[in-house]
mmCIF file of N, CA and C in Angstrom:
data_model
loop_
_atom_site.group_PDB
_atom_site.id
_atom_site.type_symbol
_atom_site.label_atom_id
_atom_site.label_comp_id
_atom_site.label_asym_id
_atom_site.label_seq_id
_atom_site.Cartn_x
_atom_site.Cartn_y
_atom_site.Cartn_z
ATOM 1 N N MET A 1 0.991 -0.886 0.119
ATOM 2 C CA MET A 1 -0.063 -0.678 -0.009
ATOM 3 C C MET A 1 0.744 1.069 -0.019
ATOM 4 N N ALA A 2 1.498 1.717 0.580
ATOM 5 C CA ALA A 2 2.996 2.416 0.967
ATOM 6 C C ALA A 2 3.323 2.490 -0.613
ATOM 7 N N PRO A 3 3.346 1.877 -1.468
ATOM 8 C CA PRO A 3 4.255 2.426 -2.562
ATOM 9 C C PRO A 3 2.882 3.190 -3.710
ATOM 10 N N ARG A 4 1.846 2.728 -3.336
ATOM 11 C CA ARG A 4 1.182 3.353 -4.147
ATOM 12 C C ARG A 4 0.612 4.690 -3.431
ATOM 13 N N LEU A 5 1.040 4.442 -2.483
ATOM 14 C CA LEU A 5 0.135 6.492 -2.325
ATOM 15 C C LEU A 5 1.658 7.130 -2.541
ATOM 16 N N GLU A 6 2.901 6.976 -2.547
ATOM 17 C CA GLU A 6 3.700 7.436 -3.197
ATOM 18 C C GLU A 6 3.525 7.915 -4.215
ATOM 19 N N THR A 7 2.681 7.155 -5.032
ATOM 20 C CA THR A 7 2.359 7.645 -6.584
ATOM 21 C C THR A 7 1.387 8.764 -6.423
ATOM 22 N N LEU A 8 0.840 9.060 -5.546
ATOM 23 C CA LEU A 8 -0.101 10.651 -6.137
ATOM 24 C C LEU A 8 0.797 11.437 -5.296
ATOM 25 N N SER A 9 0.045 12.305 -6.182
ATOM 26 C CA SER A 9 0.522 14.118 -6.135
ATOM 27 C C SER A 9 -0.250 14.584 -5.207
ATOM 28 N N ALA A 10 0.367 15.951 -5.187
ATOM 29 C CA ALA A 10 0.233 16.692 -3.906
ATOM 30 C C ALA A 10 -1.284 16.807 -4.135
ATOM 31 N N ARG A 11 -1.371 17.096 -4.873
ATOM 32 C CA ARG A 11 -3.029 17.746 -5.523
ATOM 33 C C ARG A 11 -4.171 16.344 -4.396
ATOM 34 N N GLU A 12 -3.187 15.177 -5.435
ATOM 35 C CA GLU A 12 -4.340 14.365 -4.755
ATOM 36 C C GLU A 12 -4.328 13.940 -3.416
ATOM 37 N N ARG A 13 -3.419 13.973 -2.761
ATOM 38 C CA ARG A 13 -3.042 13.850 -1.341
ATOM 39 C C ARG A 13 -4.149 14.260 -1.018
ATOM 40 N N GLU A 14 -4.211 15.898 -0.990
ATOM 41 C CA GLU A 14 -4.968 16.738 -0.598
ATOM 42 C C GLU A 14 -6.665 16.465 -0.255
ATOM 43 N N VAL A 15 -6.772 16.423 -2.115
ATOM 44 C CA VAL A 15 -7.913 15.360 -2.158
ATOM 45 C C VAL A 15 -8.119 14.733 -1.295
ATOM 46 N N MET A 16 -7.181 13.286 -1.789
ATOM 47 C CA MET A 16 -7.784 12.753 -0.572
ATOM 48 C C MET A 16 -8.284 12.820 1.055
ATOM 49 N N ALA A 17 -7.177 13.497 1.353
ATOM 50 C CA ALA A 17 -7.856 13.800 2.878
ATOM 51 C C ALA A 17 -8.818 14.497 3.220
ATOM 52 N N PHE A 18 -9.453 14.958 2.024
ATOM 53 C CA PHE A 18 -10.695 15.730 2.683
ATOM 54 C C PHE A 18 -11.460 14.872 1.950
ATOM 55 N N VAL A 19 -11.464 13.626 1.060
ATOM 56 C CA VAL A 19 -12.312 13.007 0.812
ATOM 57 C C VAL A 19 -12.540 11.955 1.642
ATOM 58 N N VAL A 20 -12.100 11.309 2.742
ATOM 59 C CA VAL A 20 -11.836 11.015 4.123
ATOM 60 C C VAL A 20 -12.069 11.432 4.693
ATOM 61 N N ALA A 21 -12.265 12.960 4.934
ATOM 62 C CA ALA A 21 -13.071 13.668 6.153
ATOM 63 C C ALA A 21 -14.275 13.349 5.709
ATOM 64 N N GLY A 22 -15.020 12.741 5.098
ATOM 65 C CA GLY A 22 -16.014 12.861 4.226
ATOM 66 C C GLY A 22 -16.890 14.257 3.756
ATOM 67 N N HIS A 23 -15.968 14.885 2.764
ATOM 68 C CA HIS A 23 -16.750 16.708 2.027
ATOM 69 C C HIS A 23 -16.917 16.094 0.703
ATOM 70 N N THR A 24 -18.117 16.203 0.167
ATOM 71 C CA THR A 24 -18.113 16.263 -1.144
ATOM 72 C C THR A 24 -17.154 16.726 -2.107
ATOM 73 N N SER A 25 -17.594 16.678 -3.409
ATOM 74 C CA SER A 25 -16.422 17.008 -4.556
ATOM 75 C C SER A 25 -17.172 18.651 -4.646
ATOM 76 N N LYS A 26 -18.063 19.198 -4.273
ATOM 77 C CA LYS A 26 -18.158 20.559 -4.265
ATOM 78 C C LYS A 26 -17.403 21.156 -3.258
ATOM 79 N N GLU A 27 -17.926 20.631 -2.198
ATOM 80 C CA GLU A 27 -17.278 21.694 -0.995
ATOM 81 C C GLU A 27 -15.877 21.340 -1.121
ATOM 82 N N ILE A 28 -15.486 20.367 -1.309
ATOM 83 C CA ILE A 28 -13.732 20.417 -1.620
ATOM 84 C C ILE A 28 -13.223 21.293 -2.479
ATOM 85 N N ALA A 29 -13.591 21.843 -3.832
ATOM 86 C CA ALA A 29 -13.563 22.817 -4.755
ATOM 87 C C ALA A 29 -13.835 24.560 -4.573
ATOM 88 N N ARG A 30 -14.826 23.963 -3.246
ATOM 89 C CA ARG A 30 -15.142 25.291 -2.741
ATOM 90 C C ARG A 30 -13.760 25.816 -1.652
ATOM 91 N N ARG A 31 -13.633 24.627 -0.360
ATOM 92 C CA ARG A 31 -12.431 25.037 -0.438
ATOM 93 C C ARG A 31 -10.847 25.304 -0.788
ATOM 94 N N LEU A 32 -10.999 24.403 -1.959
ATOM 95 C CA LEU A 32 -9.372 24.534 -2.336
ATOM 96 C C LEU A 32 -8.952 25.736 -3.861
ATOM 97 N N GLY A 33 -10.405 25.958 -3.917
ATOM 98 C CA GLY A 33 -10.644 27.473 -5.421
ATOM 99 C C GLY A 33 -10.342 26.700 -6.437
ATOM 100 N N ILE A 34 -11.059 25.445 -6.356
ATOM 101 C CA ILE A 34 -10.887 24.717 -7.933
ATOM 102 C C ILE A 34 -12.057 24.077 -8.226
ATOM 103 N N SER A 35 -12.633 23.993 -9.701
ATOM 104 C CA SER A 35 -13.713 23.397 -10.237
ATOM 105 C C SER A 35 -13.871 22.002 -9.181
ATOM 106 N N PRO A 36 -15.466 21.997 -9.339
ATOM 107 C CA PRO A 36 -15.605 20.561 -8.948
ATOM 108 C C PRO A 36 -15.436 19.820 -10.095
ATOM 109 N N LEU A 37 -15.620 19.670 -11.136
ATOM 110 C CA LEU A 37 -15.181 18.911 -12.171
ATOM 111 C C LEU A 37 -13.288 18.349 -11.624
ATOM 112 N N THR A 38 -12.648 19.384 -11.575
ATOM 113 C CA THR A 38 -11.009 19.196 -11.545
ATOM 114 C C THR A 38 -11.152 18.128 -10.308
ATOM 115 N N VAL A 39 -12.228 18.767 -9.155
ATOM 116 C CA VAL A 39 -12.049 17.781 -7.783
ATOM 117 C C VAL A 39 -12.328 16.467 -8.187
ATOM 118 N N ARG A 40 -13.284 16.566 -8.657
ATOM 119 C CA ARG A 40 -13.434 14.877 -9.508
ATOM 120 C C ARG A 40 -12.738 13.974 -10.273
ATOM 121 N N LYS A 41 -11.750 14.758 -11.302
ATOM 122 C CA LYS A 41 -10.167 13.847 -11.385
ATOM 123 C C LYS A 41 -9.845 13.263 -11.074
ATOM 124 N N HIS A 42 -9.524 14.596 -10.285
ATOM 125 C CA HIS A 42 -8.131 13.908 -9.092
ATOM 126 C C HIS A 42 -8.925 12.892 -7.878
ATOM 127 N N ARG A 43 -10.398 12.959 -7.759
ATOM 128 C CA ARG A 43 -10.655 11.742 -7.166
ATOM 129 C C ARG A 43 -10.353 10.535 -8.169
ATOM 130 N N GLU A 44 -10.827 10.737 -9.192
ATOM 131 C CA GLU A 44 -10.556 9.452 -9.935
ATOM 132 C C GLU A 44 -8.594 9.197 -10.499
ATOM 133 N N ASN A 45 -8.250 9.848 -10.435
ATOM 134 C CA ASN A 45 -7.417 9.572 -11.001
ATOM 135 C C ASN A 45 -6.480 8.706 -9.165
ATOM 136 N N LEU A 46 -6.979 9.409 -8.619
ATOM 137 C CA LEU A 46 -6.097 8.495 -7.459
ATOM 138 C C LEU A 46 -6.788 7.540 -6.046
ATOM 139 N N MET A 47 -8.058 7.031 -7.381
ATOM 140 C CA MET A 47 -8.740 6.088 -6.646
ATOM 141 C C MET A 47 -7.971 4.845 -7.869
ATOM 142 N N ARG A 48 -7.819 5.519 -8.517
ATOM 143 C CA ARG A 48 -7.168 4.187 -9.591
ATOM 144 C C ARG A 48 -5.490 3.490 -9.227
ATOM 145 N N LYS A 49 -5.148 4.851 -9.052
ATOM 146 C CA LYS A 49 -3.794 5.136 -8.586
ATOM 147 C C LYS A 49 -3.541 3.923 -7.498
ATOM 148 N N LEU A 50 -4.360 4.289 -6.758
ATOM 149 C CA LEU A 50 -4.697 2.961 -5.682
ATOM 150 C C LEU A 50 -5.241 2.337 -5.573
ATOM 151 N N GLU A 51 -5.650 1.925 -6.746
ATOM 152 C CA GLU A 51 -6.584 0.535 -6.774
ATOM 153 C C GLU A 51 -7.418 0.367 -6.179
ATOM 154 N N VAL A 52 -8.963 1.751 -5.910
ATOM 155 C CA VAL A 52 -9.715 0.932 -5.180
ATOM 156 C C VAL A 52 -11.190 1.266 -6.203
ATOM 157 N N ALA A 53 -12.369 1.186 -5.796
ATOM 158 C CA ALA A 53 -13.308 1.148 -6.896
ATOM 159 C C ALA A 53 -14.130 2.202 -6.120
ATOM 160 N N THR A 54 -14.223 2.028 -4.822
ATOM 161 C CA THR A 54 -15.344 2.779 -3.697
ATOM 162 C C THR A 54 -14.135 4.010 -3.047
ATOM 163 N N THR A 55 -15.778 5.542 -2.805
ATOM 164 C CA THR A 55 -15.414 5.988 -1.812
ATOM 165 C C THR A 55 -14.847 5.466 0.060
ATOM 166 N N ALA A 56 -15.876 3.834 0.160
ATOM 167 C CA ALA A 56 -15.904 3.241 1.087
ATOM 168 C C ALA A 56 -14.525 2.868 1.409
ATOM 169 N N ARG A 57 -14.071 1.737 0.293
ATOM 170 C CA ARG A 57 -12.663 1.577 0.064
ATOM 171 C C ARG A 57 -11.828 2.108 0.473
ATOM 172 N N LEU A 58 -11.733 3.417 -0.238
ATOM 173 C CA LEU A 58 -10.621 3.913 0.055
ATOM 174 C C LEU A 58 -10.574 4.745 1.608
ATOM 175 N N VAL A 59 -11.761 5.393 2.036
ATOM 176 C CA VAL A 59 -11.550 5.328 3.769
ATOM 177 C C VAL A 59 -10.745 4.165 4.871
ATOM 178 N N ALA A 60 -11.660 2.797 4.224
ATOM 179 C CA ALA A 60 -10.803 1.977 5.156
ATOM 180 C C ALA A 60 -9.511 2.185 4.713
ATOM 181 N N LEU A 61 -8.773 1.782 3.369
ATOM 182 C CA LEU A 61 -7.852 1.515 3.134
ATOM 183 C C LEU A 61 -6.710 2.887 3.519
ATOM 184 N N VAL A 62 -7.363 4.359 3.468
ATOM 185 C CA VAL A 62 -6.379 4.794 3.951
ATOM 186 C C VAL A 62 -6.597 5.252 5.660
ATOM 187 N N GLY A 63 -7.982 5.910 5.627
ATOM 188 C CA GLY A 63 -8.241 6.217 6.993
ATOM 189 C C GLY A 63 -7.751 7.159 7.298
ATOM 190 N N PRO A 64 -7.033 7.398 8.733
ATOM 191 C CA PRO A 64 -6.578 8.343 9.420
ATOM 192 C C PRO A 64 -5.254 8.989 8.482
ATOM 193 N N ARG A 65 -4.555 7.954 8.036
ATOM 194 C CA ARG A 65 -3.511 8.242 7.296
ATOM 195 C C ARG A 65 -3.377 9.465 5.986
ATOM 196 N N ALA A 66 -4.720 9.372 6.232
ATOM 197 C CA ALA A 66 -4.959 10.336 4.420
ATOM 198 C C ALA A 66 -4.580 11.863 5.258
ATOM 199 N N GLY A 67 -4.126 11.979 6.096
ATOM 200 C CA GLY A 67 -4.033 13.669 7.091
ATOM 201 C C GLY A 67 -5.636 14.408 7.254
ATOM 202 N N ALA A 68 -5.089 15.248 8.336
ATOM 203 C CA ALA A 68 -6.101 15.820 9.261
ATOM 204 C C ALA A 68 -6.283 17.376 7.883
ATOM 205 N N CYS A 69 -7.922 18.085 7.736
ATOM 206 C CA CYS A 69 -8.624 18.719 6.868
ATOM 207 C C CYS A 69 -9.694 19.353 7.300
ATOM 208 N N GLY A 70 -9.217 20.544 6.804
ATOM 209 C CA GLY A 70 -10.880 20.902 8.417
ATOM 210 C C GLY A 70 -12.034 21.228 6.869
#
C-alpha cells in the first residue's frame, strides 16, 4: 500500500484527505478554489492509482493516514 501512496501528487493527497474526512466534491472545490470537475478528476486519478473502486474502500484503506483537513 505505501508504494501506491507515493504515486499520488500533492493535490491528489490533499483531495484524498478531504474525501476521507467526508467532504463532497463541491465542498472540496470551494475550499481549494478549483472546479468541482477538477476535484472529480483528482478523485478518479487517486482511486485508480490506489486501485480502489469505491469511496468506502478508500476510507477503509487510508483512514486516518490521509491527514487532517478542515
